[in-house]
Coordinates of C-alpha atoms in Angstrom, one line a residue:
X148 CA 172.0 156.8 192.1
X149 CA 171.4 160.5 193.0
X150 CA 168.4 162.1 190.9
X151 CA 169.6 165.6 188.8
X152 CA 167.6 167.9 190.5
X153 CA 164.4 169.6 188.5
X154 CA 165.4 173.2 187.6
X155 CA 168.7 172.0 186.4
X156 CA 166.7 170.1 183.9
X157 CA 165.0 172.8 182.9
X158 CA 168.2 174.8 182.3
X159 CA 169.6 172.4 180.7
X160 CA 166.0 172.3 177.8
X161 CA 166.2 175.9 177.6
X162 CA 169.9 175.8 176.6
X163 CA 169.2 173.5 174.0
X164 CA 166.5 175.2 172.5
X165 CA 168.7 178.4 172.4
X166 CA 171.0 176.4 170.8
X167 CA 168.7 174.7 168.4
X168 CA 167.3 177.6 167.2
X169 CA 170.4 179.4 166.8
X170 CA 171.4 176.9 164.6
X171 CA 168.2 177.2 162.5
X172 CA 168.6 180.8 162.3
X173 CA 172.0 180.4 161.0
X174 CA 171.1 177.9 158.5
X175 CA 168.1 180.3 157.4
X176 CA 170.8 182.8 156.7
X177 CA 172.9 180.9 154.8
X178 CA 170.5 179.6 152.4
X179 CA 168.9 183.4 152.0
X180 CA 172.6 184.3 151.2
X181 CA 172.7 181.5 148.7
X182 CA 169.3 182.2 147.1
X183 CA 170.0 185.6 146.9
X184 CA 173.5 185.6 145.2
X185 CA 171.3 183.1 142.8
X186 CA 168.9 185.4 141.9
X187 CA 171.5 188.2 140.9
X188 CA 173.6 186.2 139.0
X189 CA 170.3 185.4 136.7
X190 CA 169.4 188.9 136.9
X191 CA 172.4 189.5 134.5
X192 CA 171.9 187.1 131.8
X193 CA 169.7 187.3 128.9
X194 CA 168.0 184.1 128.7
X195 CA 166.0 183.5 125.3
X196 CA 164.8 179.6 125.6
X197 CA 164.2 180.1 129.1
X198 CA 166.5 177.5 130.9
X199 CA 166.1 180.2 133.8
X200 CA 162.5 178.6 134.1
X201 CA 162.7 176.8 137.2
X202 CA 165.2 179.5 138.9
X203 CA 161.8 180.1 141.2
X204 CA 160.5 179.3 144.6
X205 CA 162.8 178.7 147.3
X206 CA 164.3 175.3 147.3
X207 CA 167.3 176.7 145.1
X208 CA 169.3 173.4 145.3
X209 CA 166.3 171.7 142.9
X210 CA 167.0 174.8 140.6
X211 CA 168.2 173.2 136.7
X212 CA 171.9 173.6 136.9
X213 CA 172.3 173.9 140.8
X214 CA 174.1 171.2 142.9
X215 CA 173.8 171.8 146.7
X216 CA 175.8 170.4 149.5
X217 CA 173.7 168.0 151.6
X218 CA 172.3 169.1 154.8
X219 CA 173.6 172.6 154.4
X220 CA 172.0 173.8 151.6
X221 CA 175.4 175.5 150.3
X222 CA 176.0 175.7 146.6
X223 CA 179.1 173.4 145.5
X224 CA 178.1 173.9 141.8
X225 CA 176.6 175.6 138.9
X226 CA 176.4 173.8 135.4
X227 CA 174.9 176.1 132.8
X228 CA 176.7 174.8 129.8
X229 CA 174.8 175.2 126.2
X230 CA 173.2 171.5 125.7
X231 CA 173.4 172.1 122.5
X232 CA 177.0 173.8 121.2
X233 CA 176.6 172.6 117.4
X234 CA 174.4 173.4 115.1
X235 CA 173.7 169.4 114.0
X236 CA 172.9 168.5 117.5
X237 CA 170.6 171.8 117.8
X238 CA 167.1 170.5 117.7
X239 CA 166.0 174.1 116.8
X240 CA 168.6 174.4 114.0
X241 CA 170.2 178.1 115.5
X242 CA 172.7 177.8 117.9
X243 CA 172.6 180.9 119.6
X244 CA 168.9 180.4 120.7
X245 CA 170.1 177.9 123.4
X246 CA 172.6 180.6 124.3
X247 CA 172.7 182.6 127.5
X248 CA 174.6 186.2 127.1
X249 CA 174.7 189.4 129.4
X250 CA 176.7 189.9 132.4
X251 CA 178.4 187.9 135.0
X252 CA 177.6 189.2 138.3
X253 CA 179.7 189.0 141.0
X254 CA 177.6 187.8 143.4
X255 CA 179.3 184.4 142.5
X256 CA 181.7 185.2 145.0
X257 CA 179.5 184.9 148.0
X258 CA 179.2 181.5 146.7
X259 CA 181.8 180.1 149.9
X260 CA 181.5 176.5 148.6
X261 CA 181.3 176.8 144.7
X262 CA 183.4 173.9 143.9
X263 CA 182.2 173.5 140.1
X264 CA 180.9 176.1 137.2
X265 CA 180.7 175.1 133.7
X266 CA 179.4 178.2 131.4
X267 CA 180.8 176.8 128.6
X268 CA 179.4 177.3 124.7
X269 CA 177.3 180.2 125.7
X270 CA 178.0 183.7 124.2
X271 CA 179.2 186.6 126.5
X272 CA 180.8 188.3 123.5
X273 CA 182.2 191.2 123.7
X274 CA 183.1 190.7 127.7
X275 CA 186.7 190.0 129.2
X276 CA 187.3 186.9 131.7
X277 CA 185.2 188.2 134.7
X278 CA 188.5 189.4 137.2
X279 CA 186.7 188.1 140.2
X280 CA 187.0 184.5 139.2
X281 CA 190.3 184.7 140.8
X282 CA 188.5 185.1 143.9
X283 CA 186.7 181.9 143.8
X284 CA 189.2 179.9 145.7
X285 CA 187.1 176.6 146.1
X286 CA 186.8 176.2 142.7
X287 CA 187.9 172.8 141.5
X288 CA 186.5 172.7 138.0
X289 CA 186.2 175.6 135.9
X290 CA 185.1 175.8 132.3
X291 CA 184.8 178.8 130.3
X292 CA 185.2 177.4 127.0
X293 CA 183.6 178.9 123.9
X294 CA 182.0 181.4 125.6
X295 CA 182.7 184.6 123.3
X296 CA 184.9 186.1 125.8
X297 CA 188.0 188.6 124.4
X298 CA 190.9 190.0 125.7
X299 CA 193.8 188.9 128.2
X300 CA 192.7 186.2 130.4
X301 CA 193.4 187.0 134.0
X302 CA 196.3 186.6 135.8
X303 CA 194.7 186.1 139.1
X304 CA 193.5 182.5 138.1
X305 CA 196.5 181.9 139.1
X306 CA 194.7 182.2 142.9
X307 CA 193.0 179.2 142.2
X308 CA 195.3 176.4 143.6
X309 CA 192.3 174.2 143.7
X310 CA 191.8 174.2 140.5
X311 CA 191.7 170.7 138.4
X312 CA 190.6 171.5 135.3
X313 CA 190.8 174.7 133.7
X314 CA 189.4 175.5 129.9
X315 CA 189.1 178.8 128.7
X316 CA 189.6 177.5 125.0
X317 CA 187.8 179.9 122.1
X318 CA 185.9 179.2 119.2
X319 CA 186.4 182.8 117.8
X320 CA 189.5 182.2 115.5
X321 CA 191.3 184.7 112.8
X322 CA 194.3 183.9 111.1
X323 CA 197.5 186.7 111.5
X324 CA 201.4 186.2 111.1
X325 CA 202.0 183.2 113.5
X326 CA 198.7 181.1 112.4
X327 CA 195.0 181.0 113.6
X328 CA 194.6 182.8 116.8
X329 CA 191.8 184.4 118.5
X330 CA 189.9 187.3 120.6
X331 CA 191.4 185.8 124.0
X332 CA 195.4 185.8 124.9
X333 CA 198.3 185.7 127.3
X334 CA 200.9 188.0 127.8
X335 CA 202.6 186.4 131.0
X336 CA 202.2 182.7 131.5
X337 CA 203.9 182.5 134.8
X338 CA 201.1 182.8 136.8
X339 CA 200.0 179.0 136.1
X340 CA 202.8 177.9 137.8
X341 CA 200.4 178.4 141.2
X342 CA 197.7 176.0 140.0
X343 CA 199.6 173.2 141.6
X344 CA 196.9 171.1 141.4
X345 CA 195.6 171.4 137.7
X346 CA 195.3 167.8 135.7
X347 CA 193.5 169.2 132.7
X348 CA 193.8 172.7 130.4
X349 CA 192.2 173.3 127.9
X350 CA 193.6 176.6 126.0
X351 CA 192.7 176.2 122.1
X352 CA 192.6 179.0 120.2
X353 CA 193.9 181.2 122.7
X354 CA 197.0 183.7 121.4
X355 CA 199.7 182.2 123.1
X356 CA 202.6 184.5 120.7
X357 CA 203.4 187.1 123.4
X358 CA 204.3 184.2 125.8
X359 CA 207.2 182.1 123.6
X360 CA 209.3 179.4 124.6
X361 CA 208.1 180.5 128.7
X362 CA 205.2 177.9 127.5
X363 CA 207.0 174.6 128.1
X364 CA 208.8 175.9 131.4
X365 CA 205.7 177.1 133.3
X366 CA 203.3 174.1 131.8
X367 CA 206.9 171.7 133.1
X368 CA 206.4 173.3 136.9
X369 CA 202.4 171.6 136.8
X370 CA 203.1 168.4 138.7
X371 CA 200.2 166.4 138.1
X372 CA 198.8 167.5 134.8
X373 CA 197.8 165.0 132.2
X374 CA 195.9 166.6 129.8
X375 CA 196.7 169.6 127.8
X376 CA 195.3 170.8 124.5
X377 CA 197.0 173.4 123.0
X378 CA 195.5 173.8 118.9
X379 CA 196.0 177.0 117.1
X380 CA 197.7 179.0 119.9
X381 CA 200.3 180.7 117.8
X382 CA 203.5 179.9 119.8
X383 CA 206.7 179.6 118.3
X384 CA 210.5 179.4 119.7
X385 CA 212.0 177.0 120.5
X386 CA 211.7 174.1 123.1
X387 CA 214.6 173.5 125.9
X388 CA 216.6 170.8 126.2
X389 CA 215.5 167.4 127.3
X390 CA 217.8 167.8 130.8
X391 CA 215.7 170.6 131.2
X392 CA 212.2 169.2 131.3
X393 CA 210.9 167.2 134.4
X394 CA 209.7 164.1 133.0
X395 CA 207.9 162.9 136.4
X396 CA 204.8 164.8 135.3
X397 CA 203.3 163.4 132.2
X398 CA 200.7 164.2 130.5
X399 CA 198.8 161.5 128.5
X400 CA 196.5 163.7 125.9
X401 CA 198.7 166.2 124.1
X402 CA 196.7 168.2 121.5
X403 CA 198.8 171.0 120.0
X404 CA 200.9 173.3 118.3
X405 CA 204.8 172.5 117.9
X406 CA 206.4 176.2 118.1
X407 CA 207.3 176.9 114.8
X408 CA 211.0 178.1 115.5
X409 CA 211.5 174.0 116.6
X410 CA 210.2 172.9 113.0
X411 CA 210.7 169.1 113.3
X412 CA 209.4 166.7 116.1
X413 CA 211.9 166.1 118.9
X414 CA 213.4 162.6 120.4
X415 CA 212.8 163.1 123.6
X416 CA 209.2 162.8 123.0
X417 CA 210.1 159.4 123.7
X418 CA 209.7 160.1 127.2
X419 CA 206.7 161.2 127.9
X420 CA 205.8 157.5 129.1
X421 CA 201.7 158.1 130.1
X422 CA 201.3 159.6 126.5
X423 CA 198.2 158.2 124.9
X424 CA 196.9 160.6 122.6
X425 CA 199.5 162.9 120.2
X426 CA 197.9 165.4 118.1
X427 CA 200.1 167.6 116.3
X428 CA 198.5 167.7 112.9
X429 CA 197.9 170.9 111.0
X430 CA 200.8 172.6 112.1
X431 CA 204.6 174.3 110.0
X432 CA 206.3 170.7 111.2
X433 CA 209.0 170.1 108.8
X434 CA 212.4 168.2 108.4
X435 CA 212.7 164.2 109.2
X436 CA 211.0 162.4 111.5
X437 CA 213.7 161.1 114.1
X438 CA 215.3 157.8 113.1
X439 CA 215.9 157.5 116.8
X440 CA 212.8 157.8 119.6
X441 CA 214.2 157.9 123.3
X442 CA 212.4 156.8 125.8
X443 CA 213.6 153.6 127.8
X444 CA 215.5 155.0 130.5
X445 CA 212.9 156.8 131.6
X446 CA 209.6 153.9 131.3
X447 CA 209.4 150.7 132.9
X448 CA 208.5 149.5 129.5
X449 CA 211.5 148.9 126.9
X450 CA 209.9 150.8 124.3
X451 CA 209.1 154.5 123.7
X452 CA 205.6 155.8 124.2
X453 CA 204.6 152.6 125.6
X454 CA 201.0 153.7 126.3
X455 CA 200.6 156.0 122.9
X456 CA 197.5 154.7 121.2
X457 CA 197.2 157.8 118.6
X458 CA 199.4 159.7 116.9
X459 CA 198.3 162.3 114.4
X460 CA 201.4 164.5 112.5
X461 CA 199.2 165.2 109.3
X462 CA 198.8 167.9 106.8
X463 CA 202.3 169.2 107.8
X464 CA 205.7 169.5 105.7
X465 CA 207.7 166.3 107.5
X466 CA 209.5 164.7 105.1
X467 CA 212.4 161.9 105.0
X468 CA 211.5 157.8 105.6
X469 CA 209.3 156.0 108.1
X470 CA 211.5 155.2 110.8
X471 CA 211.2 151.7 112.4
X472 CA 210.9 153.0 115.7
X473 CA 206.5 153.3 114.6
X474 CA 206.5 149.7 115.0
X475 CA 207.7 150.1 118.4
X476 CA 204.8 151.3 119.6
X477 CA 202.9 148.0 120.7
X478 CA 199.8 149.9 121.7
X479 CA 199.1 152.4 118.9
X480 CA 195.6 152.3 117.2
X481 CA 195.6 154.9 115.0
X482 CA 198.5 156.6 113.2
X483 CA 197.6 159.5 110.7
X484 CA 200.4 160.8 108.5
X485 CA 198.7 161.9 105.7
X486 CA 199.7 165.2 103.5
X487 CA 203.2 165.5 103.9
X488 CA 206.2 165.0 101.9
X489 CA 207.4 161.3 103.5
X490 CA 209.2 159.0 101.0
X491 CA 210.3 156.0 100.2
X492 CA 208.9 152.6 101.8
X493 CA 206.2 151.3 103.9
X494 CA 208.4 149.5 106.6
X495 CA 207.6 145.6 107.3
X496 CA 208.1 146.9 111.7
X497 CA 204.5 148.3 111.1
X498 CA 203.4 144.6 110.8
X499 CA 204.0 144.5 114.3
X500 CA 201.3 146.6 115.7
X501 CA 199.0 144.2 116.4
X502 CA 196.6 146.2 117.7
X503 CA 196.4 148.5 114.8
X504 CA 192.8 149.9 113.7
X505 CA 194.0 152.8 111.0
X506 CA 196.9 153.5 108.9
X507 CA 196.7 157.7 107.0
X508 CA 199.5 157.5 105.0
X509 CA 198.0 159.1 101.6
X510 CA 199.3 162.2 100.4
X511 CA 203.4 161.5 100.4
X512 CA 205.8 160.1 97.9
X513 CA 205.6 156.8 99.4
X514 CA 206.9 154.1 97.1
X515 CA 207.4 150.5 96.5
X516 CA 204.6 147.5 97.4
X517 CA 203.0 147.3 100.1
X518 CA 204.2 144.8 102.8
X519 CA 202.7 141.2 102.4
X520 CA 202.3 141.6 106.5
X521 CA 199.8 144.3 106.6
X522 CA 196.9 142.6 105.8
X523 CA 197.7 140.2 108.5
X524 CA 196.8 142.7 110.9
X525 CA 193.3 141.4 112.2
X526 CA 192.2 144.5 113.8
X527 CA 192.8 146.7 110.9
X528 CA 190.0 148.9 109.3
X529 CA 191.4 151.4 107.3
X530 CA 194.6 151.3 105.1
X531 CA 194.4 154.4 103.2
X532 CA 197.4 155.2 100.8
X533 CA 195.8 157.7 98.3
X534 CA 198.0 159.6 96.3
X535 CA 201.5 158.1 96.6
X536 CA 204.0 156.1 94.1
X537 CA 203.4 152.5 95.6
X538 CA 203.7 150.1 92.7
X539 CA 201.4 147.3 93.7
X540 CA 199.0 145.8 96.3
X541 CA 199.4 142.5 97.7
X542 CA 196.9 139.1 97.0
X543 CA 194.5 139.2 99.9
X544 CA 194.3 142.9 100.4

């Protein structure tokens, strides 16, 4: 075996050192670039308990709210959420003293690798939606929720195809024409349609009147979203027909407003076959519920809303019977239809929810005894029935 001769050994040492040492220069930069765009972003907030307090040396990546990317030192994410958003679970009894305010600097944006920023339940009242957001394209979780912000959220979120979970929901409310709204809205919806990869949005609060029925279309073209909570948004108009609503992308948590121009609750909702949480209390709902739920042709299972586990239509104006179809749905826990106008009686098909843990059926003109069956129910807590026309209560109960 022939010997590599001497000086091409030592060209070969000296070209790895080059290289080594290139590659620790470049890594230096980075991580100055990191630090730096750090230390700006901090520059801009007003911090009055100090969470900033360990924002200092230079291993950024052990900074309190800073994730970094192993090896490279690149930030992937920033949470800086208020720990304590509610007064009860404030140990020092004023919210806002947890609170970070100011300005958002854009230095965010030489953040390459920011996959993940939470800022949510601070106060940055009377600021818009930073524009530059739009520019974060690695962003896969982004949550601005209850943050104080006002004005039209920005269209270019829409450049965030990343994007997983979006919440920009607002805890500033008023109450106008169409219902409680707030400080934040929508105009144009359509841009959503690009975040092809959202599962969650979180929008409550936010003044969704400008935008109408255009709601339910652009939310329709989301292929894999499954959560969506919608409460106090002001929409109205009406929902499309069920042919034109692609039922391949479920959600299971719907929290929200039916538009007012739709007034009762539609049987298609029968379809939506991941469904596990229904929330459509404290809304103008009015008219019957329907005595027919579809659903089958589009579920493996043979009954509607074969995964629903809570549904919630209270304080509204429904009115009409208890349809049948409620003891169709084998899985619900919970079902709250208290404070409306429903009539008439208690149907023996809700003895078939065996999983049943709460009945809200008080407020109505419900009338008549109460099945024998219910109390058969052995995971049943709460029965409440206040303030209806039932004549009597059975034995055992």
């Amino acid at each position: 075996m022939e010997r590599i001769p001497v000086f091409i050994l030592v060209i070969l040492y000296f070209i790895s050192i080059k290289i080594a040492c290139n590659g620790h220069s470049h890594i230096n930069n980075n991580v100055q670039s990191e630090q730096k765009a750090l230390i700006d972003f901090k520059s801009g907030l007003t911090d009055p308990n100090n969470r900033f307090s360990s924002w200092k040396g230079s291993n950024y990546c052990y900074w309190q709210g800073i994730g970094c990317e192993n090896g490279t030192g690149f930030v992937v994410s920033i949470d800086l959420h208020n720990p304590y958003p509610y007064p009860l679970e404030n140990v020092y009894g004023n919210q806002s003293y947890m609170n970070l305010s100011g300005i958002i600097s854009p230095s965010l944006i030489k953040l390459k690798y920011l996959k993940y920023l939470d800022l949510s339940f601070n106060s940055f009242k009377p600021l818009p939606i930073p524009q530059f957001f739009g520019s974060m394209k690695n962003l896969i979780y982004l949550n601005l929720s209850h943050c104080g912000f006002i004005g039209e959220i920005p269209s270019n979120l829409g450049n965030l195809s990343n994007l997983q979970y979006l919440d920009f929901s607002s805890k500033y409310t008023f109450h106008n024409d169409f219902g409680y709204s707030s400080d934040l809205f929508i105009k144009n919806i359509e841009w959503m349609t690009s975040l092809v990869s959202l599962k969650h949005l979180g929008a409550n609060n936010v003044n969704l009147s400008m935008v109408g029925s255009q709601w339910v279309e652009v939310l329709n073209k989301l292929p894999i979203l499954t959560k969506l909570h919608l409460d106090h948004c002001s929409l109205f108009g009406s929902i499309p027909s069920p042919s034109s609503i692609n039922l391949t992308s479920l959600v299971n948590e719907l929290h929200g407003s039916i538009p007012l121009g739709l007034g009762s609750i539609p049987s298609f909702i029968g379809n939506f076959c991941n469904l596990q949480y229904l929330d459509l209390s404290y809304n103008n709902l009015n008219g019957n519920l329907p005595e027919i739920i579809n659903g089958t042709e589009t579920s493996n299972s043979k009954s509607p809303l074969p995964n629903l586990r809570e549904l919630d239509l209270s304080i509204s104006q429904l009115m009409g019977k208890l349809p049948n179809w409620l003891g169709e749905l084998k899985n619900l826990r919970r079902l709250k239809l208290s404070d409306n106008k429903l009539e008439g009686p208690i149907p023996t098909s809700l003895c078939t929810l065996q999983r049943m843990e709460s009945f809200y059926l008080g407020g109505n003109k419900l009338n008549g005894s109460l099945p024998n069956c219910i109390g058969q129910l052995s995971q049943l807590k709460v029965f409440n029935v206040y303030s209806n026309q039932l004549s009597c209560i059975p034995n055992g109960f």
